[in-house]
Coordinates of C-alpha atoms in Angstrom, one line a residue:
M27 CA 29.5 106.5 -117.5
I28 CA 30.6 108.2 -114.3
S29 CA 26.9 108.4 -113.2
S30 CA 26.4 104.7 -113.8
K31 CA 29.5 103.7 -111.7
T32 CA 28.4 106.0 -108.9
S33 CA 24.9 104.4 -108.9
N34 CA 26.4 100.9 -108.8
R35 CA 28.7 101.7 -105.9
I36 CA 25.9 103.2 -103.9
C37 CA 23.8 100.1 -104.4
L38 CA 26.6 97.9 -103.1
C39 CA 26.8 99.7 -99.8
S40 CA 25.8 97.8 -96.7
P41 CA 22.7 98.9 -94.8
Q42 CA 24.9 100.4 -92.0
Q43 CA 26.8 102.4 -94.6
T44 CA 23.6 103.6 -96.2
A45 CA 22.2 104.7 -92.9
R46 CA 25.4 106.6 -92.1
I47 CA 25.3 108.3 -95.5
T48 CA 21.7 109.2 -95.0
R49 CA 22.4 110.7 -91.5
I50 CA 25.2 112.8 -92.9
V51 CA 23.2 114.1 -95.8
V52 CA 20.1 114.9 -93.7
S53 CA 22.1 116.5 -90.9
S54 CA 23.7 118.9 -93.3
R55 CA 20.4 120.4 -94.4
P56 CA 18.9 123.6 -93.1
A57 CA 17.1 123.8 -89.8
Y58 CA 13.7 123.3 -91.5
L59 CA 12.5 121.0 -94.2
T60 CA 9.8 122.8 -96.1
G61 CA 8.5 119.5 -97.6
L62 CA 7.8 118.0 -94.2
G63 CA 6.5 121.1 -92.5
Y64 CA 8.3 120.8 -89.2
P65 CA 11.9 120.9 -88.0
V66 CA 14.5 118.4 -88.9
S67 CA 14.9 117.7 -85.2
L68 CA 11.3 116.4 -85.1
R69 CA 11.0 114.6 -88.4
L70 CA 10.2 111.2 -89.7
S71 CA 13.5 109.5 -90.5
S72 CA 12.1 107.2 -93.2
A73 CA 15.4 106.7 -95.1
V74 CA 17.2 105.8 -91.9
S75 CA 14.5 103.6 -90.5
Q76 CA 14.3 101.6 -93.7
S77 CA 18.0 100.8 -93.8
S78 CA 18.6 100.3 -90.1
S79 CA 17.0 98.1 -87.5
Q80 CA 13.3 98.3 -86.7
H81 CA 14.1 99.9 -83.3
T82 CA 15.3 103.1 -84.9
R83 CA 13.2 106.0 -83.7
S84 CA 10.8 107.8 -86.0
F85 CA 11.0 111.2 -84.4
S86 CA 13.8 113.0 -82.6
S87 CA 14.8 116.3 -81.0
T88 CA 18.4 115.4 -81.6
R89 CA 20.3 115.7 -84.9
A90 CA 20.3 112.5 -87.0
A91 CA 24.0 112.1 -86.7
H92 CA 23.7 111.7 -82.9
L93 CA 20.8 109.3 -82.7
K94 CA 21.3 106.5 -80.2
D95 CA 19.2 103.9 -78.3
F96 CA 18.6 105.2 -74.7
F97 CA 18.3 101.7 -73.3
P98 CA 19.8 99.1 -75.6
V99 CA 19.6 95.4 -74.7
K100 CA 22.4 94.5 -72.3
E101 CA 24.1 91.3 -73.5
T102 CA 25.4 89.1 -70.6
A103 CA 27.0 85.7 -70.5
Y104 CA 24.0 84.0 -68.8
I105 CA 20.9 86.2 -68.8
R106 CA 18.7 85.9 -71.8
K107 CA 15.8 88.2 -71.0
T108 CA 14.4 90.2 -68.1
P109 CA 10.6 90.0 -68.1
P110 CA 8.3 92.7 -66.6
A111 CA 8.0 92.7 -62.8
W112 CA 4.2 93.3 -63.3
P113 CA 3.0 91.4 -66.4
H114 CA 0.2 93.3 -68.1
H115 CA -3.2 91.6 -67.7
G116 CA -4.4 92.7 -71.1
Y117 CA -7.7 94.0 -72.5
T118 CA -10.3 92.9 -74.9
E119 CA -11.0 95.2 -77.9
E120 CA -14.5 95.8 -76.5
E121 CA -13.1 97.0 -73.2
M122 CA -10.7 99.4 -74.9
L123 CA -13.3 100.9 -77.2
A124 CA -15.7 101.4 -74.3
V125 CA -13.3 104.0 -72.7
V126 CA -14.6 107.5 -73.0
P127 CA -13.5 110.9 -71.5
Q128 CA -15.5 111.7 -68.4
H129 CA -15.3 114.2 -65.6
R130 CA -16.1 113.8 -61.9
K131 CA -17.6 117.0 -60.7
P132 CA -16.0 118.4 -57.6
G133 CA -18.1 117.6 -54.5
S134 CA -16.2 119.7 -52.0
L135 CA -13.8 122.6 -51.7
S136 CA -10.8 120.2 -51.6
D137 CA -12.0 118.5 -54.8
W138 CA -12.4 121.9 -56.4
L139 CA -8.9 122.8 -55.4
A140 CA -7.5 119.5 -56.8
W141 CA -9.4 120.1 -60.1
K142 CA -8.0 123.6 -60.5
L143 CA -4.5 122.5 -59.8
V144 CA -4.9 119.9 -62.6
R145 CA -6.2 122.7 -64.9
L146 CA -3.1 124.7 -64.1
C147 CA -0.9 121.7 -65.0
R148 CA -2.8 121.3 -68.3
W149 CA -2.2 125.0 -69.1
G150 CA 1.5 124.6 -68.5
T151 CA 1.7 121.4 -70.6
D152 CA -0.1 123.2 -73.5
I153 CA 2.5 125.9 -73.4
A154 CA 5.4 123.4 -73.1
T155 CA 4.2 121.5 -76.1
G156 CA 3.6 124.6 -78.3
I157 CA -0.2 124.1 -78.7
K158 CA -1.6 127.1 -80.7
P159 CA -5.1 128.6 -80.1
E160 CA -6.6 126.9 -83.1
Q161 CA -5.4 123.5 -81.8
Q162 CA -7.2 124.0 -78.5
V163 CA -10.5 122.1 -77.8
D164 CA -13.6 123.7 -76.4
K165 CA -12.6 125.4 -73.1
S166 CA -16.0 125.1 -71.6
N167 CA -15.7 121.2 -71.8
P168 CA -11.9 120.7 -71.5
T169 CA -12.0 117.1 -70.3
T170 CA -14.6 115.7 -72.7
A171 CA -14.3 117.8 -75.9
V172 CA -11.9 116.3 -78.4
A173 CA -12.5 118.3 -81.5
A174 CA -10.3 121.3 -82.5
Q175 CA -10.0 123.5 -85.6
K176 CA -6.5 122.2 -86.3
P177 CA -4.9 118.9 -85.3
L178 CA -1.6 118.4 -83.6
T179 CA 1.3 117.0 -85.5
E180 CA 2.9 113.7 -84.7
A181 CA 5.9 115.6 -83.3
Q182 CA 3.7 117.6 -81.0
W183 CA 1.9 114.5 -79.8
L184 CA 5.2 112.7 -79.0
V185 CA 6.5 115.7 -77.0
R186 CA 3.2 115.9 -75.1
F187 CA 3.2 112.1 -74.4
I188 CA 6.7 112.1 -73.1
F189 CA 6.2 115.1 -70.9
L190 CA 2.9 113.7 -69.6
E191 CA 4.2 110.2 -68.9
S192 CA 7.4 111.4 -67.2
I193 CA 5.2 113.2 -64.7
A194 CA 2.4 110.6 -64.4
G195 CA 4.8 107.9 -63.1
V196 CA 5.6 110.0 -60.0
P197 CA 2.4 109.9 -57.8
G198 CA 2.1 106.1 -57.5
M199 CA 5.7 105.7 -56.5
V200 CA 5.5 108.5 -53.9
A201 CA 2.3 107.2 -52.4
G202 CA 3.5 103.6 -52.4
M203 CA 6.8 104.7 -50.8
L204 CA 5.1 106.7 -48.0
R205 CA 2.5 103.9 -47.3
H206 CA 5.4 101.4 -47.1
L207 CA 7.2 103.6 -44.6
E208 CA 4.0 104.1 -42.6
S209 CA 3.4 100.3 -42.5
L210 CA 6.9 99.8 -41.1
R211 CA 6.4 102.6 -38.5
R212 CA 3.0 101.5 -37.4
L213 CA 3.9 97.8 -37.5
K214 CA 0.7 97.1 -39.4
R215 CA -0.3 95.7 -42.8
D216 CA -1.2 98.1 -45.6
N217 CA -4.2 96.2 -46.8
G218 CA -3.1 96.0 -50.4
W219 CA -2.7 99.6 -51.3
I220 CA 1.1 99.6 -51.9
E221 CA 1.0 96.9 -54.6
T222 CA -1.6 98.8 -56.7
L223 CA 0.2 102.1 -56.4
L224 CA 3.6 100.8 -57.4
E225 CA 2.1 98.8 -60.3
E226 CA 0.5 102.0 -61.5
S227 CA 3.8 103.8 -61.4
Y228 CA 5.5 100.9 -63.2
N229 CA 2.8 101.0 -65.9
E230 CA 3.2 104.7 -66.5
R231 CA 6.9 104.2 -66.8
M232 CA 6.3 101.5 -69.5
H233 CA 4.3 104.1 -71.4
L234 CA 7.2 106.5 -71.3
L235 CA 9.7 103.8 -72.4
T236 CA 7.5 102.9 -75.3
F237 CA 7.4 106.5 -76.6
M238 CA 11.2 106.8 -75.9
K239 CA 11.7 104.0 -78.4
M240 CA 10.0 106.4 -81.0
C241 CA 11.9 109.6 -80.3
E242 CA 14.8 111.1 -78.5
P243 CA 14.3 114.4 -76.5
G244 CA 16.9 117.1 -76.8
W245 CA 18.6 118.9 -73.9
F246 CA 15.8 121.5 -73.6
M247 CA 13.1 118.8 -73.1
K248 CA 15.3 116.9 -70.7
T249 CA 15.8 120.1 -68.7
M250 CA 12.0 120.7 -68.6
I251 CA 11.4 117.1 -67.4
L252 CA 14.1 117.4 -64.8
G253 CA 12.6 120.6 -63.4
A254 CA 9.0 119.4 -63.6
Q255 CA 9.9 116.1 -61.9
G256 CA 11.7 117.8 -59.1
V257 CA 8.8 120.2 -58.3
F258 CA 6.1 117.5 -58.8
F259 CA 7.9 114.9 -56.6
N260 CA 8.3 117.2 -53.7
A261 CA 4.7 118.6 -54.1
M262 CA 3.3 115.1 -54.1
F263 CA 5.4 114.1 -51.1
L264 CA 4.1 116.9 -49.0
S265 CA 0.6 116.6 -50.3
Y266 CA 0.3 112.9 -49.5
L267 CA 1.7 113.5 -46.0
I268 CA -1.0 116.1 -45.4
S269 CA -4.0 114.5 -47.1
P270 CA -3.9 111.3 -49.1
R271 CA -7.6 111.8 -50.0
I272 CA -7.0 115.1 -51.8
T273 CA -3.9 113.7 -53.4
H274 CA -5.7 110.7 -54.9
R275 CA -8.5 113.0 -56.1
F276 CA -5.8 115.2 -57.8
V277 CA -4.3 112.1 -59.5
G278 CA -7.8 111.0 -60.6
Y279 CA -8.4 114.4 -62.3
L280 CA -4.9 114.1 -63.8
E281 CA -5.8 110.7 -65.3
E282 CA -9.0 112.3 -66.7
E283 CA -6.7 114.6 -68.7
A284 CA -4.7 111.6 -69.8
V285 CA -7.8 109.8 -71.1
H286 CA -8.8 113.0 -72.9
T287 CA -5.4 113.4 -74.5
Y288 CA -5.2 109.9 -75.9
T289 CA -8.9 109.9 -77.0
R290 CA -8.2 113.0 -79.1
C291 CA -5.1 111.4 -80.5
I292 CA -7.1 108.3 -81.5
R293 CA -9.7 110.5 -83.2
E294 CA -7.1 112.4 -85.2
I295 CA -5.5 109.1 -86.3
E296 CA -8.8 107.7 -87.4
Q297 CA -9.6 110.9 -89.3
G298 CA -6.3 110.7 -91.2
D299 CA -4.9 113.9 -89.6
L300 CA -1.7 112.1 -88.6
P301 CA -0.8 110.4 -91.9
K302 CA 2.5 108.8 -90.6
W303 CA 0.7 107.1 -87.8
S304 CA -2.3 106.2 -90.0
D305 CA 0.1 104.3 -92.3
P306 CA -0.5 100.5 -91.8
N307 CA 3.2 100.0 -92.4
F308 CA 4.2 102.1 -89.4
Q309 CA 5.9 99.8 -86.9
I310 CA 5.4 100.3 -83.1
P311 CA 8.2 99.3 -80.8
D312 CA 8.7 95.6 -79.9
L313 CA 8.7 96.7 -76.3
A314 CA 5.0 97.6 -76.6
V315 CA 4.1 94.4 -78.4
T316 CA 5.7 92.3 -75.7
Y317 CA 4.4 94.2 -72.7
W318 CA 0.7 94.5 -73.8
K319 CA 0.8 91.1 -75.6
M320 CA -0.6 92.7 -78.7
P321 CA -1.9 90.1 -81.2
E322 CA -1.0 89.9 -84.8
G323 CA -2.9 92.3 -87.0
K324 CA -3.5 94.6 -84.0
R325 CA -0.2 96.4 -83.8
T326 CA -0.8 99.8 -85.4
M327 CA -0.2 103.1 -83.7
R328 CA -4.0 103.4 -83.1
D329 CA -4.0 100.0 -81.3
L330 CA -1.1 101.1 -79.2
I331 CA -2.8 104.3 -78.1
L332 CA -6.0 102.3 -77.3
Y333 CA -4.0 100.1 -74.9
I334 CA -2.4 103.1 -73.2
R335 CA -5.7 104.9 -73.0
A336 CA -7.3 101.9 -71.3
D337 CA -4.4 101.9 -68.7
E338 CA -5.1 105.6 -68.0
A339 CA -8.8 104.8 -67.6
V340 CA -8.0 102.2 -65.0
H341 CA -5.8 104.7 -63.1
R342 CA -8.6 107.2 -63.3
G343 CA -11.1 104.9 -61.7
V344 CA -8.6 103.6 -59.1
N345 CA -7.5 107.0 -57.8
H346 CA -11.1 108.4 -57.6
T347 CA -12.1 105.3 -55.7
L348 CA -9.1 105.4 -53.3
S349 CA -10.0 109.1 -52.6
N350 CA -13.4 107.9 -51.4
L351 CA -12.0 105.4 -48.9
N352 CA -10.6 105.5 -45.4
H353 CA -6.9 105.4 -46.2
K354 CA -5.9 104.1 -42.8
E355 CA -8.3 101.2 -42.4
D356 CA -10.1 100.2 -45.6
P357 CA -8.6 97.4 -47.8
N358 CA -7.8 98.0 -51.4
P359 CA -11.0 96.8 -53.3
F360 CA -9.1 96.2 -56.5
V361 CA -6.9 93.3 -55.1
S362 CA -9.3 91.9 -52.5
D363 CA -11.3 88.7 -52.7
Y364 CA -15.0 89.3 -52.1
K365 CA -17.5 87.2 -50.3
C366 CA -19.8 84.8 -52.2
D367 CA -22.3 87.4 -53.3
A368 CA -23.2 87.9 -56.9
D369 CA -24.0 91.6 -56.3
H370 CA -20.5 92.3 -54.9
Q371 CA -17.5 91.2 -57.0
R372 CA -14.1 92.7 -57.5
P373 CA -14.8 96.0 -59.3
N374 CA -13.4 97.0 -62.6
P375 CA -12.1 100.6 -62.3
A376 CA -12.2 101.2 -66.0
L377 CA -16.0 100.8 -65.9
K378 CA -16.5 103.6 -63.4
P379 CA -14.7 106.8 -64.7
T380 CA -15.8 108.8 -61.6
G381 CA -14.7 106.1 -59.2
F382 CA -16.7 103.8 -56.8
E383 CA -18.1 105.2 -53.7
R384 CA -17.1 103.6 -50.4
S385 CA -20.6 102.0 -49.9
E386 CA -20.3 100.2 -53.3
V387 CA -17.0 98.4 -52.6
I388 CA -16.5 98.3 -48.8
G389 CA -20.1 98.2 -47.5

């Protein structure tokens, strides 16, 4: 009799009360859930997500009782919505599926140095995200090999994505800022470079905000991001002052790593190694649906990663190309209108993973 009454009372709880009860029960459990195989702090909060709004995060490095939305919608008396400053142009499915990992071989000592610095960053990221030896890909082909003995978990992928995107948004902003200041000093036009660089930085930040809707980093991750951003910003600032060409080559190699990372994730989703993300009922953030204008029926986690990988492929081609140009005089080929010549049209950077040579886009 008591059991029946208890059951009825639980069923009459509101969704908010149910979510609160679930948080209290889950947060009181031990540090590890043996059934899930990874810490409570990085788990799928299925009970909470079913009873709360669709914006509730799936993974978190914060205890369930402390979950919050990092950037909730700000209600005002007059403003209804703030659209993106740079609307996304979108991709066809064929364009996204055509993206593949590829590596531009260093053609000079400076290229080799930029490549080795990226490899050092990759090594540090692997340590930061806790990748084990059996989860490593073939070290002889680190930018193109995507098969490993053991897949990463969803939690590891999210940590890796957030760390990667929090850094990837820095170079475009630094380069755009310095070129803006140079244009003011020299009293000359920039020839279209600033817009592309700032848009790249904005796009990378949208990647980060999308993943932030799915998880909430703890204090340790936030500290790592703060330290890495401080070092990376100042390094990029000095590097771009010294040699924009080397800096763009470095970013091109960095984007190669990003394409590789997302390609491997897509592969593991397709193979069923990430069951939570392979679930067709898994909901991606509305932020992503709106920004990429994702059509109905194409809003799975795999589709989201395909869009993000295509963005990284564009950044890869753009930066390798900009590294081949004269940064003081050449116009930006990706925003320029070309003369009436069927053989020379505005280039698509995603189609040239190693970047366009100067003779191909400038003449």
